[in-house]
Tab-separated table of C-alpha atoms in Angstrom:
chain	number	residue	atom	x	y	z
A	806	MET	CA	1.017	7.854	7.428
A	807	LYS	CA	1.483	11.951	6.625
A	808	TYR	CA	3.758	14.502	6.457
A	809	LYS	CA	6.114	13.161	3.248
A	810	GLN	CA	4.979	15.107	1.232
A	811	PRO	CA	2.131	16.644	1.218
A	812	THR	CA	-0.053	15.446	-1.388
A	813	LEU	CA	-3.333	16.000	-0.735
A	814	VAL	CA	-7.630	13.385	0.222
A	815	PHE	CA	-10.922	13.457	-1.429
A	816	GLY	CA	-13.134	13.954	1.810
A	817	LEU	CA	-16.788	14.300	1.040
A	818	GLY	CA	-17.159	18.771	1.269
A	819	LEU	CA	-20.843	18.340	1.472
A	820	LEU	CA	-20.951	15.945	5.098
A	821	LEU	CA	-21.383	19.183	6.284
A	822	LEU	CA	-24.432	20.431	4.623
A	823	LEU	CA	-26.266	17.022	5.108
A	824	GLY	CA	-25.258	17.098	8.371
A	825	VAL	CA	-23.674	14.593	9.627
A	826	ARG	CA	-23.697	13.234	13.616
A	827	THR	CA	-21.391	12.611	15.843
A	828	ALA	CA	-21.726	9.659	18.586
A	829	VAL	CA	-21.998	10.911	21.843
A	830	SER	CA	-19.158	10.674	24.055
A	831	GLU	CA	-20.710	7.019	25.326
A	832	ASP	CA	-20.693	5.122	22.614
A	833	LEU	CA	-16.981	4.971	21.935
A	834	LEU	CA	-15.432	1.323	20.522
A	835	ASP	CA	-14.158	-0.092	23.339
A	836	VAL	CA	-12.982	-3.259	23.062
A	837	ARG	CA	-11.369	-4.582	26.090
A	838	ASP	CA	-13.099	-6.741	28.146
A	839	THR	CA	-13.201	-5.806	30.893
A	840	PRO	CA	-11.031	-1.923	32.329
A	841	SER	CA	-7.984	-4.318	33.394
A	842	THR	CA	-7.949	-6.722	30.192
A	843	PRO	CA	-4.705	-6.115	28.153
A	844	VAL	CA	-5.909	-5.240	24.294
A	845	LYS	CA	-3.716	-7.775	22.158
A	846	ILE	CA	-2.452	-5.358	19.494
A	847	ILE	CA	-1.019	-6.173	15.933
A	848	PHE	CA	0.678	-2.920	15.090
A	849	ASP	CA	0.951	-2.662	11.087
A	850	THR	CA	3.308	0.035	10.137
A	851	ASP	CA	5.621	1.337	6.967
A	852	MET	CA	8.245	2.891	9.247
A	853	GLY	CA	10.520	5.027	8.005
A	854	ASN	CA	8.187	7.024	5.943
A	855	ASP	CA	7.535	9.252	8.596
A	856	VAL	CA	8.290	9.679	12.298
A	857	ASP	CA	5.320	9.548	14.257
A	858	ASP	CA	5.007	5.484	13.214
A	859	ALA	CA	8.352	5.656	15.472
A	860	LEU	CA	6.250	7.265	18.143
A	861	ALA	CA	3.411	5.295	18.489
A	862	LEU	CA	4.850	2.230	19.019
A	863	ALA	CA	6.762	4.203	22.087
A	864	ILE	CA	3.158	4.717	23.080
A	865	LEU	CA	2.228	0.285	22.374
A	866	HIS	CA	5.774	0.112	24.468
A	867	ASN	CA	4.993	1.715	27.569
A	868	MET	CA	1.258	0.787	27.335
A	869	VAL	CA	2.584	-2.870	27.289
A	870	ASP	CA	5.260	-1.921	30.700
A	871	ARG	CA	1.920	-0.186	31.826
A	872	GLN	CA	-0.201	-3.664	31.401
A	873	LYS	CA	-2.753	-2.563	29.160
A	874	CYS	CA	-1.769	-3.820	25.564
A	875	GLU	CA	0.045	-6.988	24.890
A	876	LEU	CA	2.111	-6.169	21.175
A	877	LEU	CA	1.926	-9.372	19.540
A	878	ALA	CA	3.512	-8.678	16.264
A	879	ILE	CA	4.804	-5.998	13.937
A	880	THR	CA	4.390	-6.544	10.443
A	881	LEU	CA	6.001	-3.971	8.092
A	882	THR	CA	3.848	-2.259	4.711
A	883	LYS	CA	7.320	-1.826	2.821
A	884	CYS	CA	9.716	-4.175	2.113
A	885	SER	CA	13.204	-2.720	3.806
A	886	LEU	CA	14.895	-4.792	5.666
A	887	LYS	CA	16.614	-1.236	7.652
A	888	ALA	CA	12.590	-0.988	8.400
A	889	ALA	CA	12.255	-4.217	9.923
A	890	GLN	CA	15.743	-4.449	11.511
A	891	TYR	CA	15.066	-1.475	13.189
A	892	CYS	CA	11.739	-2.269	14.808
A	893	LYS	CA	13.317	-5.236	15.738
A	894	ALA	CA	16.007	-3.166	17.554
A	895	PHE	CA	13.579	-1.041	18.818
A	896	ASN	CA	11.419	-4.244	19.904
A	897	THR	CA	15.079	-4.926	22.011
A	898	LEU	CA	15.741	-1.453	24.060
A	899	TYR	CA	12.085	-1.672	25.539
A	900	GLY	CA	13.503	-5.059	26.407
A	901	ARG	CA	11.062	-7.258	24.228
A	902	PRO	CA	13.542	-8.834	21.803
A	903	ASP	CA	11.212	-11.670	21.048
A	904	ILE	CA	8.398	-10.109	19.590
A	905	PRO	CA	7.929	-11.391	15.592
A	906	ILE	CA	8.134	-9.173	12.671
A	907	GLY	CA	6.758	-9.617	9.644
A	908	LEU	CA	8.328	-7.613	6.339
A	909	VAL	CA	5.597	-7.762	3.033
A	910	LYS	CA	6.923	-9.078	0.076
A	911	ASP	CA	6.890	-7.456	-3.327
A	912	GLY	CA	4.802	-4.182	-1.454
A	913	LYS	CA	4.808	-0.918	-3.197
A	914	GLU	CA	7.748	1.030	-1.084
A	915	LYS	CA	10.645	-0.041	-0.815
A	916	HIS	CA	13.308	2.442	0.439
A	917	ASP	CA	13.984	3.086	3.578
A	918	GLY	CA	13.357	6.388	3.909
A	919	ARG	CA	15.313	9.514	6.337
A	920	TYR	CA	16.004	7.812	10.007
A	921	VAL	CA	15.526	3.307	10.230
A	922	GLY	CA	19.114	3.062	8.784
A	923	ARG	CA	21.150	6.965	9.346
A	924	VAL	CA	20.217	6.308	13.752
A	925	PHE	CA	22.097	2.633	12.935
A	926	ASP	CA	25.231	5.279	11.747
A	927	LEU	CA	25.628	7.622	14.990
A	928	LYS	CA	28.527	7.006	16.691
A	929	ASN	CA	30.045	6.960	19.996
A	930	ALA	CA	33.383	9.316	20.613
A	931	ASP	CA	35.127	6.260	20.921
A	932	GLY	CA	33.846	5.547	17.062
A	933	THR	CA	31.758	2.419	18.171
A	934	PRO	CA	27.382	2.797	17.076
A	935	VAL	CA	25.336	4.336	19.217
A	936	PHE	CA	22.882	1.749	19.214
A	937	ASP	CA	23.766	-1.970	17.589
A	938	CYS	CA	21.926	-2.868	14.255
A	939	PRO	CA	20.648	-6.956	14.354
A	940	THR	CA	22.068	-7.024	11.108
A	941	ASP	CA	22.004	-10.900	11.125
A	942	PHE	CA	18.123	-10.409	11.833
A	943	VAL	CA	15.131	-12.444	9.213
A	944	PRO	CA	11.906	-11.186	9.685
A	945	GLU	CA	8.760	-13.519	8.884
A	946	ASP	CA	6.106	-13.052	5.278
A	947	SER	CA	3.976	-10.868	7.390
A	948	ILE	CA	0.564	-12.281	5.814
A	949	ALA	CA	2.352	-15.886	7.172
A	950	LEU	CA	2.784	-13.989	10.616
A	951	LEU	CA	-1.094	-12.340	10.483
A	952	ARG	CA	-2.866	-16.006	9.472
A	953	ARG	CA	-0.578	-17.535	12.488
A	954	LEU	CA	-1.553	-14.915	14.238
A	955	LEU	CA	-4.719	-14.476	14.174
A	956	ALA	CA	-5.570	-18.560	13.824
A	957	GLU	CA	-4.403	-19.091	16.759
A	958	ALA	CA	-6.165	-16.379	18.787
A	959	GLU	CA	-9.640	-16.108	21.038
A	960	ASP	CA	-12.162	-15.929	18.967
A	961	ASN	CA	-12.611	-11.816	18.870
A	962	SER	CA	-10.123	-11.238	20.411
A	963	ILE	CA	-7.774	-9.071	17.802
A	964	VAL	CA	-7.289	-5.475	17.740
A	965	ILE	CA	-5.159	-4.497	14.311
A	966	VAL	CA	-3.758	-0.921	14.317
A	967	GLN	CA	-3.170	-0.303	11.055
A	968	VAL	CA	-0.479	2.913	10.135
A	969	GLY	CA	0.364	2.035	7.348
A	970	PHE	CA	-0.731	1.304	3.480
A	971	SER	CA	-3.379	-1.698	3.479
A	972	THR	CA	-1.193	-4.243	1.633
A	973	ASN	CA	-1.378	-6.450	4.757
A	974	LEU	CA	-4.383	-7.293	5.245
A	975	ALA	CA	-5.930	-6.689	1.169
A	976	ARG	CA	-3.078	-9.681	0.911
A	977	LEU	CA	-4.303	-11.496	3.963
A	978	LEU	CA	-8.292	-11.419	2.531
A	979	ASP	CA	-6.855	-13.184	-0.362
A	980	THR	CA	-5.497	-15.906	1.336
A	981	PRO	CA	-7.144	-19.270	0.815
A	982	GLY	CA	-7.209	-21.826	3.916
A	983	ASP	CA	-3.552	-24.069	4.362
A	984	ALA	CA	-1.470	-25.899	6.938
A	985	ILE	CA	-1.285	-22.426	8.990
A	986	SER	CA	-5.111	-22.335	9.645
A	987	PRO	CA	-8.040	-23.932	6.959
A	988	LEU	CA	-9.657	-20.962	7.323
A	989	SER	CA	-9.438	-18.816	4.076
A	990	GLY	CA	-7.982	-14.863	5.533
A	991	ARG	CA	-11.609	-13.458	4.883
A	992	GLU	CA	-13.003	-15.632	7.503
A	993	LEU	CA	-9.784	-15.476	9.517
A	994	ALA	CA	-10.664	-11.572	9.741
A	995	ALA	CA	-14.083	-12.130	10.754
A	996	LYS	CA	-13.198	-14.627	13.310
A	997	LYS	CA	-10.873	-13.401	15.498
A	998	VAL	CA	-10.438	-9.440	14.393
A	999	ARG	CA	-12.471	-7.469	16.633
A	1000	LEU	CA	-11.350	-3.965	15.988
A	1001	VAL	CA	-9.365	-2.070	12.774
A	1002	SER	CA	-7.790	1.192	13.838
A	1003	ALA	CA	-6.114	2.741	10.472
A	1004	MET	CA	-5.376	5.984	10.047
A	1005	ALA	CA	-5.703	6.000	6.742
A	1006	GLY	CA	-7.275	9.473	3.992
A	1007	ALA	CA	-9.083	13.164	4.761
A	1008	PHE	CA	-12.805	13.233	5.455
A	1009	THR	CA	-14.223	17.311	6.413
A	1010	PHE	CA	-16.851	16.567	8.673
A	1011	GLN	CA	-15.689	19.877	10.592
A	1012	ASN	CA	-14.997	21.804	7.516
A	1013	ASP	CA	-13.646	20.851	3.966
A	1014	LYS	CA	-9.842	22.015	3.939
A	1015	TYR	CA	-9.257	18.663	2.873
A	1016	ILE	CA	-11.696	17.790	0.368
A	1017	ALA	CA	-9.429	16.461	-2.458
A	1018	HIS	CA	-6.588	15.642	0.140
A	1019	LYS	CA	-4.608	12.883	-1.727
A	1020	GLU	CA	-3.119	11.329	2.011
A	1021	TYR	CA	-0.024	9.289	1.877
A	1022	ASN	CA	-1.486	5.338	3.243
A	1023	VAL	CA	-4.081	5.805	0.670
A	1024	VAL	CA	-1.969	6.488	-2.213
A	1025	ILE	CA	1.206	4.270	-2.380
A	1026	ASP	CA	-1.747	1.365	-2.451
A	1027	ILE	CA	-5.079	2.068	-4.003
A	1028	PRO	CA	-6.283	-1.013	-5.204
A	1029	SER	CA	-4.918	-2.384	-1.318
A	1030	ALA	CA	-6.859	0.597	0.350
A	1031	GLN	CA	-10.332	0.055	-1.446
A	1032	LYS	CA	-10.071	-4.205	-1.304
A	1033	LEU	CA	-10.357	-3.191	2.962
A	1034	PHE	CA	-12.892	-0.626	2.650
A	1035	ARG	CA	-14.695	-2.595	-0.138
A	1036	GLU	CA	-14.700	-5.559	1.869
A	1037	TRP	CA	-13.398	-5.749	5.312
A	1038	PRO	CA	-15.646	-8.025	7.428
A	1039	GLY	CA	-15.590	-6.593	9.977
A	1040	GLU	CA	-15.599	-2.628	12.034
A	1041	ILE	CA	-12.962	-0.564	11.483
A	1042	VAL	CA	-12.491	2.868	13.200
A	1043	VAL	CA	-10.702	5.641	11.133
A	1044	SER	CA	-8.035	8.199	12.285
A	1045	GLY	CA	-8.095	10.966	9.030
A	1046	PHE	CA	-5.378	12.789	8.096
A	1047	GLU	CA	-7.331	16.530	8.387
A	1048	LEU	CA	-7.116	14.873	12.242
A	1049	GLY	CA	-4.060	13.927	13.500
A	1050	VAL	CA	-2.037	17.036	11.239
A	1051	LYS	CA	-3.647	19.707	14.406
A	1052	ILE	CA	-1.867	17.277	17.138
A	1053	LEU	CA	1.801	18.079	16.868
A	1054	ALA	CA	5.304	16.337	18.794
A	1055	ARG	CA	6.505	20.090	20.234
A	1056	GLY	CA	10.373	20.089	20.045
A	1057	CYS	CA	10.666	20.819	23.807
A	1058	THR	CA	8.928	17.067	24.324
A	1059	ILE	CA	11.721	15.762	22.501
A	1060	LEU	CA	14.748	17.966	23.546
A	1061	ASN	CA	13.737	18.000	27.130
A	1062	ASP	CA	11.514	14.219	27.669
A	1063	TYR	CA	13.451	11.989	26.271
A	1064	ASP	CA	16.753	11.175	28.098
A	1065	ASP	CA	19.661	10.723	26.856
A	1066	ALA	CA	21.636	9.342	29.827
A	1067	PRO	CA	23.723	6.965	30.063
A	1068	ARG	CA	23.330	6.936	26.687
A	1069	LYS	CA	20.892	8.138	23.357
A	1070	ASN	CA	17.832	7.787	23.143
A	1071	PHE	CA	16.780	5.587	20.558
A	1072	VAL	CA	13.111	7.273	19.575
A	1073	LYS	CA	14.732	10.756	20.398
A	1074	GLN	CA	17.313	10.657	17.189
A	1075	SER	CA	15.420	8.674	15.412
A	1076	TYR	CA	13.112	11.847	15.506
A	1077	LEU	CA	15.923	14.044	15.086
A	1078	LEU	CA	17.138	12.956	12.081
A	1079	TYR	CA	13.777	12.605	11.074
A	1080	ARG	CA	12.928	17.004	11.353
A	1081	GLU	CA	16.398	17.662	10.602
A	1082	GLY	CA	16.091	20.781	9.208
A	1083	TRP	CA	12.758	21.218	9.095
A	1084	GLY	CA	11.935	22.021	12.601
A	1085	LEU	CA	11.198	20.475	15.689
A	1086	ALA	CA	7.071	20.761	15.487
A	1087	GLN	CA	5.873	17.094	14.346
A	1088	SER	CA	2.275	15.970	12.875
A	1089	THR	CA	1.246	12.883	14.687
A	1090	TRP	CA	-1.048	11.191	12.888
A	1091	ASP	CA	-0.390	7.264	13.482
A	1092	LEU	CA	-0.312	8.058	16.664
A	1093	THR	CA	-3.644	9.123	17.189
A	1094	SER	CA	-5.371	5.583	16.141
A	1095	VAL	CA	-3.095	3.806	18.782
A	1096	LEU	CA	-4.576	5.956	21.834
A	1097	PHE	CA	-8.014	5.047	21.146
A	1098	VAL	CA	-6.681	1.892	21.188
A	1099	VAL	CA	-5.248	1.353	24.745
A	1100	ARG	CA	-6.982	5.098	26.491
A	1101	PRO	CA	-10.417	3.692	25.134
A	1102	GLU	CA	-12.060	5.884	28.375
A	1103	ALA	CA	-15.142	7.824	27.162
A	1104	GLU	CA	-14.386	9.857	30.248
A	1105	ARG	CA	-11.282	10.517	28.498
A	1106	ASP	CA	-12.774	12.824	26.063
A	1107	TYR	CA	-10.779	11.845	23.115
A	1108	TYR	CA	-12.420	12.150	20.841
A	1109	SER	CA	-16.144	11.786	18.957
A	1110	LEU	CA	-16.958	9.186	16.319
A	1111	SER	CA	-18.966	10.180	13.367
A	1112	GLU	CA	-22.196	8.325	13.134
A	1113	ARG	CA	-22.077	4.535	10.937
A	1114	GLY	CA	-21.451	5.146	7.287
A	1115	ILE	CA	-19.646	3.767	3.828
A	1116	VAL	CA	-15.848	4.566	3.933
A	1117	SER	CA	-14.686	4.523	-0.369
A	1118	VAL	CA	-11.540	5.280	-2.024
A	1119	ARG	CA	-11.327	6.592	-5.806
A	1120	ASP	CA	-9.259	5.653	-8.252
A	1121	ASP	CA	-7.630	8.508	-8.223
A	1122	GLY	CA	-6.592	8.516	-4.107
A	1123	THR	CA	-8.864	10.279	-2.755
A	1124	THR	CA	-11.668	9.440	-0.095
A	1125	PHE	CA	-15.399	10.108	0.974
A	1126	PHE	CA	-17.860	8.753	3.364
A	1127	THR	CA	-21.063	8.216	3.077
A	1128	PRO	CA	-23.625	8.146	6.120
A	1129	ASP	CA	-25.537	4.682	6.229
A	1130	ALA	CA	-27.183	3.117	9.788
A	1131	ASN	CA	-25.513	-0.853	8.546
A	1132	GLY	CA	-22.531	0.822	7.301
A	1133	LYS	CA	-19.109	-0.817	9.255
A	1134	HIS	CA	-17.275	1.835	9.135
A	1135	ARG	CA	-16.685	5.118	11.484
A	1136	CYS	CA	-14.052	8.130	11.438
A	1137	PHE	CA	-12.405	9.879	14.466
A	1138	ILE	CA	-14.021	13.970	14.448
A	1139	CYS	CA	-11.944	16.034	17.577
A	1140	ASN	CA	-12.492	19.482	18.682
A	1141	GLU	CA	-10.142	21.832	19.687
A	1142	ALA	CA	-10.724	21.096	23.585
A	1143	GLN	CA	-10.347	17.464	22.825
A	1144	SER	CA	-7.205	18.150	20.410
A	1145	VAL	CA	-5.219	19.628	23.444
A	1146	ARG	CA	-5.990	16.449	25.586
A	1147	VAL	CA	-4.910	14.061	22.705
A	1148	GLU	CA	-1.908	16.443	22.683
A	1149	GLU	CA	-1.102	16.462	26.359
A	1150	ALA	CA	-1.864	12.495	26.650
A	1151	PHE	CA	1.074	12.395	23.396
A	1152	VAL	CA	3.878	13.993	25.604
A	1153	ASN	CA	3.372	12.250	29.269
A	1154	LEU	CA	2.699	8.082	27.066
A	1155	CYS	CA	6.114	8.924	24.238
A	1156	SER	CA	8.846	10.099	26.512
A	1157	GLU	CA	7.718	8.073	30.159
C-alpha cells in the first residue's frame, strides 16, 4: 500500500542498463479457465491504512455483480477488530454479508487507521448512525480460514490478491497438517493457488526514481515479505509502488460518481474521511493488483509484464528484481498510455 508516510523500496536501478525485457501483451497471465469463468479470489488486505483497499474491495464486489469473480473471503493482515467490522459492514452493504472474514493474530500493526472506525461515527440529521457497526461480529482466525478455503478448493483454482503485509501468507507456509487438512500450508499453496497478485515493493524498470524506496507493505513486516518471495511455491505477479502512485482516483469522480441517495455512500464517505485535509487525488496501488486478475484480457492493454525473475527483499526493506528464466515472479509495467486506460477503468469499476 502506500501513501501513508511515504517511506521510500530499493529497486534495481541497473535493470535499465541490463536491458530488462517486457513480455508481449499476449503473454499476460490469464487466470480464468474460460472468458466466462469467474475467478475465485481471496482478498488479503490491511484495510484502514489507506483508502485504496476500500476502492479495491469495491471493484471486487462490482465484478462479482458482473459474474467475473467470486469473493471467497477477506483476510486481514493487521489485527484491528474495527477493520474486520468495517469489512463486514462493507460486504453487507453490497449484499454479501456471509463472506467470511479472517483477522490475523498478533500482527505487526494494530491501529484502526483514519476511516474504518470514523465512518461508523457519522450521524443522520436525527442523530442515528448513518452506517451500523456490526459490533457483535466475531472474525475467524485468518490462517485457519486460509487453510480451510484452500483445503476445500479444487486444485489450481484460487487467486490470492495480497494488498497488505505478507504476514498471513508467510504464516500459512509454516502451518503443518491438522484437522482441516493433512497437507501443510506450503503443500496447500502449491496445490491449490494458481496465482498471487501482490502490491508490494518498488522497482525501476522505467526509471530509477524509486531505487531507494521502502514500500509500506514490505517494511511493516520485512521477515514475512522475505519469506513470501523466497519460499512461495507458485507464481507471483507484483505491482510496485511506482505503478499505482501515478494512476489516480480523482476528486471529481469521488464527489460526482458515487450515489448518496437514499443515504450516504459507504465508499465515498470512507474516502472523504481518509483524504480529509490532503486534497482528493488518491493513488491507486491496491486497485492495480485487483484489475490484473479480473480484467486479464491482453487486448485491453492495461499492463505489460517484466520477464521472469526473482523479487528479493533486503533486511532494510528495500526490494529488487533479478531476471531469471526459471524465476516465478514477474512485475507489472505500465506506460503512459496504459496508465490512462487503467485510470479510466478504475473510474468505471469503482463506483458503478
